[in-house]
């Protein structure tokens, strides 16, 4: 056992060294371009959304084009966190201002929420000439548009040609009495949202100006919002832990109590690894792994049965390995085919079982086929036990949790705290 541990340590270390040398010296890869490209896309969509909403507020008809913009902005915003995680690790320039970048992403998310709230109250303003009741609408339209353009320019490393100018939004109280109560509320709410948009775009401008180094050396750093308090127990993470535990114990029991189980040790290892990867997309059914695994098995079987027995030297073997790996990674380059690519390469290496003294047996392929079916079956059990991860079940559970949390927060909203809340009270509030 000690010798096996030393051998595994040597193999792992060699793999890390080879990968590091390739990624640093031969083929360096940086996630900076993908991250900053996604940021540019979000800012561009938000600029077009603001222009569209402001035109609608000033009386232009709604052409429904904002639906696609909102969808793209929301989808891209959702992936910025993961892109920033990668960019921090492989790009020094991102790492040095990582806190400011995280603050910038949070500010863009807040701006998106504010504009969505602003959009949802447009129906109450349909019969109102907003420009009559809200002063300085054209000025705020031009100023915020210029800020967005300057932010996009700074993302492209262009120094800003302007400084944010303060625009005061005011309500014409003399004409406000002509409106109904709902319409008055809508006008005042529109002003409050526009004021928030003005403040948030100014903050975005200051943040990206600091990140790009267009501020003076003595200028203060932009304030990064403190992270909100988090509860010690996250139900979604806990459900994922239960899922991993269930699959781990199921594969261990199969390993211990089923005689002659094919590739038993790999079943435990690979099953646990895959179910941990499902943390990233818990809503996806484990059935999605069946096709990539079978694809990898077929690719490896073709090489193992029809090609390798005819090879007679290291040159021919190396050529075959290069051809298969290069072909799989080149053809399956699309992000949508990432499972096919990974499983194809992995099962190709497992099936061929390249060794100094090579042995060939059809039972190797047959055992691996049974192994794939047992593996996917174990993952499917984890989809339903002890917690069901089916979409219809998870939706209902999350909806019920939402209403329970609303009930708790409303019940404690006006509690007169004579003293500071206890740690338990803070945890419960953070949880809900």
Coordinates of C-alpha atoms in Angstrom, one line a residue:
X1 CA 0.0 0.0 0.0
X2 CA 2.8 2.4 0.8
X3 CA 4.5 1.7 -2.6
X4 CA 1.2 2.3 -4.3
X5 CA 0.8 5.6 -2.5
X6 CA 4.3 6.7 -3.6
X7 CA 3.6 5.6 -7.2
X8 CA 0.4 7.6 -7.3
X9 CA 2.1 10.6 -5.8
X10 CA 4.9 10.4 -8.5
X11 CA 2.3 10.1 -11.3
X12 CA 0.3 13.0 -10.0
X13 CA 3.3 15.2 -9.6
X14 CA 4.6 14.3 -13.1
X15 CA 1.2 15.2 -14.6
X16 CA 1.1 18.6 -12.7
X17 CA 4.7 19.4 -13.9
X18 CA 3.9 18.5 -17.5
X19 CA 0.7 20.4 -17.6
X20 CA 2.3 23.5 -15.9
X21 CA 5.2 23.5 -18.4
X22 CA 2.8 23.3 -21.4
X23 CA 0.4 25.9 -20.1
X24 CA 3.2 28.4 -19.1
X25 CA 5.9 27.9 -21.8
X26 CA 4.4 26.2 -24.8
X27 CA 0.7 27.1 -24.9
X28 CA -0.2 29.8 -22.3
X29 CA -4.0 30.2 -21.9
X30 CA -5.6 33.2 -20.2
X31 CA -9.3 33.6 -19.3
X32 CA -9.0 37.4 -19.2
X33 CA -10.3 37.9 -22.8
X34 CA -13.4 35.8 -22.2
X35 CA -14.2 37.5 -18.9
X36 CA -13.7 41.1 -20.2
X37 CA -15.6 40.2 -23.4
X38 CA -18.5 39.1 -21.2
X39 CA -18.3 42.3 -19.2
X40 CA -18.4 44.4 -22.4
X41 CA -21.4 42.4 -23.6
X42 CA -23.3 43.1 -20.4
X43 CA -22.5 46.8 -20.4
X44 CA -23.5 47.1 -24.1
X45 CA -26.8 45.3 -23.4
X46 CA -27.5 47.5 -20.4
X47 CA -26.7 50.6 -22.5
X48 CA -29.2 49.5 -25.2
X49 CA -31.8 48.6 -22.6
X50 CA -31.5 52.0 -20.9
X51 CA -31.9 53.8 -24.3
X52 CA -34.9 51.6 -25.1
X53 CA -36.6 52.2 -21.8
X54 CA -35.9 55.9 -21.8
X55 CA -37.4 56.2 -25.3
X56 CA -40.4 54.3 -24.2
X57 CA -40.8 56.6 -21.2
X58 CA -40.6 59.6 -23.4
X59 CA -43.5 58.3 -25.6
X60 CA -41.9 56.0 -28.2
X61 CA -43.8 52.7 -28.9
X62 CA -42.4 49.5 -27.4
X63 CA -40.9 47.4 -30.1
X64 CA -40.5 44.3 -27.9
X65 CA -36.8 44.2 -28.7
X66 CA -35.8 44.5 -25.1
X67 CA -36.8 40.9 -24.3
X68 CA -33.8 39.4 -26.1
X69 CA -31.5 42.1 -24.6
X70 CA -32.8 41.3 -21.1
X71 CA -32.3 37.6 -21.7
X72 CA -28.8 38.0 -23.0
X73 CA -27.8 40.4 -20.2
X74 CA -29.2 38.1 -17.5
X75 CA -27.6 35.0 -18.9
X76 CA -24.2 36.6 -19.3
X77 CA -24.3 38.1 -15.8
X78 CA -25.0 34.7 -14.4
X79 CA -21.8 33.4 -15.9
X80 CA -19.5 36.3 -14.9
X81 CA -18.7 34.8 -11.5
X82 CA -17.2 31.6 -12.9
X83 CA -15.3 33.5 -15.6
X84 CA -13.8 35.8 -13.0
X85 CA -12.8 32.8 -10.8
X86 CA -10.8 31.4 -13.8
X87 CA -9.4 34.8 -14.7
X88 CA -8.1 35.5 -11.2
X89 CA -6.1 32.3 -11.2
X90 CA -4.5 32.6 -14.6
X91 CA -4.1 36.3 -15.1
X92 CA -2.0 38.5 -12.8
X93 CA -3.6 41.7 -14.0
X94 CA -7.0 40.4 -12.9
X95 CA -5.7 39.1 -9.6
X96 CA -4.2 42.4 -8.6
X97 CA -7.7 44.1 -8.7
X98 CA -9.8 41.1 -8.1
X99 CA -11.8 42.8 -5.3
X100 CA -12.6 45.8 -7.5
X101 CA -13.7 43.4 -10.3
X102 CA -15.9 41.5 -8.0
X103 CA -17.4 44.8 -6.8
X104 CA -17.9 45.8 -10.4
X105 CA -19.8 42.6 -11.2
X106 CA -22.0 43.1 -8.2
X107 CA -22.7 46.7 -9.3
X108 CA -23.7 45.6 -12.7
X109 CA -26.1 43.1 -11.2
X110 CA -27.6 45.8 -9.0
X111 CA -28.0 48.1 -12.0
X112 CA -29.7 45.2 -13.9
X113 CA -32.1 44.7 -11.0
X114 CA -32.9 48.4 -10.8
X115 CA -33.6 48.7 -14.5
X116 CA -35.9 45.6 -14.4
X117 CA -37.9 47.2 -11.5
X118 CA -38.0 50.4 -13.5
X119 CA -39.4 48.5 -16.5
X120 CA -42.1 46.8 -14.6
X121 CA -43.8 50.0 -13.6
X122 CA -44.1 51.3 -17.2
X123 CA -47.7 50.1 -17.5
X124 CA -48.8 52.7 -14.9
X125 CA -47.2 55.4 -17.0
X126 CA -48.8 54.5 -20.3
X127 CA -51.3 57.3 -20.2
X128 CA -49.0 59.9 -18.7
X129 CA -46.7 62.4 -20.4
X130 CA -43.8 61.6 -18.2
X131 CA -41.7 64.5 -19.5
X132 CA -44.4 67.0 -18.3
X133 CA -44.1 65.7 -14.7
X134 CA -40.4 64.7 -14.4
X135 CA -37.9 67.5 -15.1
X136 CA -34.5 66.9 -16.7
X137 CA -35.4 63.6 -18.5
X138 CA -33.5 64.4 -21.7
X139 CA -30.5 65.5 -19.6
X140 CA -30.4 62.2 -17.6
X141 CA -30.9 60.3 -20.9
X142 CA -27.8 62.0 -22.4
X143 CA -25.7 61.8 -19.3
X144 CA -26.2 58.1 -18.5
X145 CA -25.8 57.3 -22.2
X146 CA -22.4 59.1 -22.2
X147 CA -21.4 57.2 -19.1
X148 CA -22.1 53.9 -20.7
X149 CA -20.1 54.9 -23.7
X150 CA -17.2 56.0 -21.5
X151 CA -17.3 52.7 -19.6
X152 CA -17.3 50.7 -22.9
X153 CA -14.3 52.9 -24.0
X154 CA -12.4 52.2 -20.8
X155 CA -13.0 48.5 -21.2
X156 CA -11.2 48.9 -24.5
X157 CA -8.4 50.8 -22.7
X158 CA -9.4 54.2 -23.9
X159 CA -9.1 57.1 -21.4
X160 CA -12.5 58.7 -20.6
X161 CA -13.0 62.1 -22.3
X162 CA -15.5 63.3 -19.8
X163 CA -16.3 63.3 -16.1
X164 CA -19.7 62.3 -14.7
X165 CA -21.9 65.3 -14.3
X166 CA -24.6 65.3 -11.6
X167 CA -28.1 65.6 -12.9
X168 CA -30.9 66.4 -10.4
X169 CA -34.2 64.8 -11.1
X170 CA -37.2 66.7 -9.8
X171 CA -41.0 66.2 -9.9
X172 CA -43.2 69.1 -11.1
X173 CA -45.5 69.3 -8.0
X174 CA -47.8 71.8 -9.6
X175 CA -49.1 69.3 -12.1
X176 CA -48.9 66.2 -9.9
X177 CA -52.3 66.9 -8.4
X178 CA -53.9 66.2 -11.8
X179 CA -53.0 62.5 -11.5
X180 CA -54.7 59.7 -9.7
X181 CA -53.0 58.2 -6.6
X182 CA -51.6 55.2 -8.6
X183 CA -50.3 57.5 -11.3
X184 CA -48.6 59.8 -8.7
X185 CA -47.0 56.8 -7.1
X186 CA -45.8 55.6 -10.5
X187 CA -44.2 59.0 -11.2
X188 CA -42.5 59.2 -7.9
X189 CA -41.3 55.6 -8.2
X190 CA -39.9 56.3 -11.7
X191 CA -38.0 59.2 -10.3
X192 CA -36.5 57.1 -7.5
X193 CA -35.4 54.4 -9.9
X194 CA -33.9 56.9 -12.3
X195 CA -32.0 58.4 -9.4
X196 CA -30.7 55.0 -8.4
X197 CA -29.6 54.4 -12.0
X198 CA -27.8 57.7 -12.0
X199 CA -25.9 56.8 -8.8
X200 CA -25.2 53.2 -10.0
X201 CA -23.8 54.3 -13.3
X202 CA -21.6 56.8 -11.6
X203 CA -20.3 54.0 -9.3
X204 CA -19.6 51.8 -12.3
X205 CA -17.7 54.6 -14.0
X206 CA -15.5 55.2 -11.0
X207 CA -14.9 51.5 -10.5
X208 CA -13.8 50.7 -14.1
X209 CA -11.7 53.9 -14.2
X210 CA -9.8 52.7 -11.1
X211 CA -9.4 49.2 -12.5
X212 CA -8.1 50.4 -15.8
X213 CA -5.7 52.9 -14.1
X214 CA -7.2 56.1 -15.4
X215 CA -7.3 57.7 -11.9
X216 CA -4.6 59.8 -10.3
X217 CA -2.2 58.0 -8.0
X218 CA -3.6 59.8 -4.9
X219 CA -7.2 59.1 -5.8
X220 CA -9.1 57.0 -3.2
X221 CA -10.0 53.4 -4.1
X222 CA -13.7 52.8 -5.0
X223 CA -15.5 51.3 -2.0
X224 CA -16.3 47.6 -2.4
X225 CA -19.5 46.6 -0.8
X226 CA -19.0 44.2 2.1
X227 CA -20.2 40.7 1.5
X228 CA -23.6 39.9 3.0
X229 CA -23.7 37.7 6.0
X230 CA -24.2 34.0 5.1
X231 CA -26.0 31.3 7.1
X232 CA -23.8 28.4 8.3
X233 CA -26.1 26.0 6.5
X234 CA -27.0 26.3 2.8
X235 CA -29.9 23.9 1.9
X236 CA -28.8 23.5 -1.7
X237 CA -25.2 22.7 -0.7
X238 CA -26.5 20.3 1.9
X239 CA -28.7 18.5 -0.7
X240 CA -25.7 18.2 -2.9
X241 CA -23.7 16.6 0.0
X242 CA -26.5 14.1 0.6
X243 CA -26.4 13.2 -3.1
X244 CA -22.7 12.6 -3.1
X245 CA -22.9 10.6 0.1
X246 CA -25.7 8.4 -1.4
X247 CA -23.8 7.6 -4.6
X248 CA -20.5 7.0 -2.6
X249 CA -22.2 4.5 -0.3
X250 CA -24.1 2.8 -3.1
X251 CA -20.9 2.2 -5.1
X252 CA -19.0 1.1 -2.0
X253 CA -21.7 -1.4 -1.1
X254 CA -21.7 -2.7 -4.7
X255 CA -17.9 -3.0 -4.5
X256 CA -18.0 -4.9 -1.2
X257 CA -21.0 -7.2 -1.7
X258 CA -21.2 -7.9 -5.5
X259 CA -18.7 -10.6 -6.5
X260 CA -16.7 -10.2 -9.7
X261 CA -18.0 -6.6 -10.2
X262 CA -16.2 -5.3 -13.3
X263 CA -13.8 -2.4 -12.7
X264 CA -15.1 -2.1 -9.2
X265 CA -12.5 0.4 -7.8
X266 CA -13.0 2.7 -10.8
X267 CA -16.8 2.6 -10.2
X268 CA -16.3 4.1 -6.7
X269 CA -13.8 6.7 -7.8
X270 CA -15.5 7.8 -11.1
X271 CA -19.0 7.7 -9.6
X272 CA -17.9 10.1 -6.7
X273 CA -16.0 12.4 -9.1
X274 CA -19.0 12.7 -11.5
X275 CA -21.6 13.3 -8.8
X276 CA -19.3 16.0 -7.3
X277 CA -19.1 17.7 -10.8
X278 CA -22.9 17.7 -10.8
X279 CA -22.7 20.4 -8.1
X280 CA -22.3 22.8 -11.0
X281 CA -25.6 21.8 -12.7
X282 CA -27.7 19.9 -10.1
X283 CA -30.8 20.2 -12.3
X284 CA -29.3 18.1 -15.1
X285 CA -30.3 14.5 -15.1
X286 CA -27.6 11.8 -14.9
X287 CA -28.9 10.4 -18.1
X288 CA -26.8 13.0 -20.0
X289 CA -23.7 11.0 -19.1
X290 CA -24.8 7.8 -20.8
X291 CA -24.3 8.9 -24.4
X292 CA -20.8 10.5 -23.8
X293 CA -19.6 7.4 -21.8
X294 CA -20.8 5.0 -24.5
X295 CA -19.2 7.2 -27.2
X296 CA -15.9 7.1 -25.3
X297 CA -16.3 3.3 -25.0
X298 CA -16.9 2.9 -28.7
X299 CA -13.9 5.1 -29.6
X300 CA -11.6 3.2 -27.3
X301 CA -12.9 -0.2 -28.5
X302 CA -12.2 0.6 -32.1
X303 CA -8.6 1.4 -31.2
X304 CA -8.2 -1.5 -28.8
X305 CA -9.7 -4.2 -31.0
X306 CA -9.1 -3.2 -34.6
X307 CA -5.9 -1.1 -34.5
X308 CA -3.6 -1.8 -31.6
X309 CA -3.0 -5.5 -32.3
X310 CA -1.5 -4.6 -35.6
X311 CA 1.0 -2.0 -34.1
X312 CA 4.6 -3.1 -33.7
X313 CA 6.5 -0.2 -32.2
X314 CA 6.5 2.9 -30.0
X315 CA 6.4 5.2 -33.1
X316 CA 3.2 3.5 -34.4
X317 CA 1.6 3.5 -31.0
X318 CA 2.5 7.2 -30.4
X319 CA 1.1 8.1 -33.8
X320 CA -2.2 6.3 -33.0
X321 CA -2.5 8.0 -29.6
X322 CA -1.8 11.5 -31.1
X323 CA -4.2 10.9 -34.0
X324 CA -7.1 9.9 -31.7
X325 CA -6.5 12.6 -29.0
X326 CA -6.0 15.3 -31.6
X327 CA -9.0 14.2 -33.6
X328 CA -11.3 14.1 -30.6
X329 CA -10.3 17.5 -29.2
X330 CA -10.3 19.2 -32.7
X331 CA -13.6 17.8 -33.9
X332 CA -15.4 18.2 -30.5
X333 CA -14.2 21.8 -29.9
X334 CA -17.6 23.3 -29.2
X335 CA -18.5 24.0 -25.5
X336 CA -21.7 22.1 -26.0
X337 CA -19.7 19.0 -26.8
X338 CA -17.5 19.2 -23.7
X339 CA -18.9 16.0 -22.2
X340 CA -18.3 14.0 -25.4
X341 CA -14.8 15.3 -25.6
X342 CA -13.9 14.6 -22.0
X343 CA -15.5 11.2 -21.8
X344 CA -14.2 10.2 -25.3
X345 CA -10.6 11.0 -24.2
X346 CA -11.0 9.4 -20.8
X347 CA -12.6 6.1 -22.0
X348 CA -10.1 5.9 -24.9
X349 CA -7.2 5.9 -22.5
X350 CA -9.0 3.4 -20.1
X351 CA -10.1 1.0 -22.8
X352 CA -6.8 0.9 -24.6
X353 CA -5.0 0.2 -21.2
X354 CA -1.6 0.9 -22.7
X355 CA 1.2 -1.0 -20.9
X356 CA 4.7 -2.2 -21.5
X357 CA 3.4 -5.8 -22.0
X358 CA 0.2 -5.4 -23.9
X359 CA -2.6 -7.9 -23.6
X360 CA -5.8 -8.0 -25.6
X361 CA -9.2 -9.5 -24.6
X362 CA -12.7 -8.8 -25.7
X363 CA -13.7 -9.1 -22.0
X364 CA -12.1 -5.8 -21.4
X365 CA -14.6 -4.1 -23.6
X366 CA -17.5 -6.1 -22.3
X367 CA -16.6 -5.4 -18.7
X368 CA -16.3 -1.7 -19.4
X369 CA -19.8 -1.7 -21.1
X370 CA -21.3 -3.2 -17.9
X371 CA -19.3 -0.8 -15.9
X372 CA -20.8 2.2 -17.7
X373 CA -24.3 0.9 -17.2
X374 CA -23.8 0.4 -13.5
X375 CA -22.2 3.8 -13.2
X376 CA -25.0 5.7 -14.8
X377 CA -27.5 3.6 -12.8
X378 CA -25.8 4.6 -9.6
X379 CA -25.9 8.3 -10.6
X380 CA -29.6 8.0 -11.5
X381 CA -30.3 6.6 -8.0
X382 CA -28.6 9.8 -6.6
X383 CA -31.0 11.9 -8.7
X384 CA -34.0 10.5 -6.7
X385 CA -32.7 9.4 -3.3
X386 CA -32.5 10.7 -0.6
X387 CA -33.6 14.0 -2.2
X388 CA -35.2 14.2 -5.6
X389 CA -33.4 16.4 -8.0
X390 CA -36.1 16.2 -10.7
X391 CA -37.1 19.7 -11.9
X392 CA -40.7 19.5 -10.9
X393 CA -39.8 18.3 -7.4
X394 CA -37.0 20.9 -6.8
X395 CA -39.2 23.7 -8.1
X396 CA -41.9 22.9 -5.6
X397 CA -39.4 22.6 -2.8
X398 CA -37.7 25.9 -3.6
X399 CA -41.1 27.7 -4.0
X400 CA -42.2 26.4 -0.6
X401 CA -38.9 27.5 0.9
X402 CA -39.3 31.0 -0.6
X403 CA -42.7 31.5 1.1
X404 CA -41.5 30.1 4.4
X405 CA -38.6 32.6 4.3
X406 CA -40.9 35.4 3.3
X407 CA -43.1 34.6 6.3
X408 CA -40.2 34.6 8.7
X409 CA -38.8 37.9 7.4
X410 CA -42.2 39.6 7.5
X411 CA -42.8 38.3 11.0
X412 CA -39.5 39.8 12.3
X413 CA -39.5 43.0 10.2
X414 CA -40.9 45.2 13.0
X415 CA -39.5 43.4 16.0
X416 CA -38.3 46.1 18.5
X417 CA -34.8 44.9 19.3
X418 CA -33.9 46.2 22.8
X419 CA -30.4 44.8 22.3
X420 CA -28.2 43.5 19.6
X421 CA -29.6 40.3 18.0
X422 CA -27.9 37.1 19.1
X423 CA -25.7 35.0 16.9
X424 CA -28.6 32.5 16.4
X425 CA -30.9 35.3 15.3
X426 CA -28.3 36.7 12.9
X427 CA -27.9 33.2 11.4
X428 CA -31.7 32.7 11.0
X429 CA -32.0 36.1 9.3
X430 CA -29.1 35.4 7.0
X431 CA -30.5 31.9 6.2
X432 CA -34.0 33.3 5.2

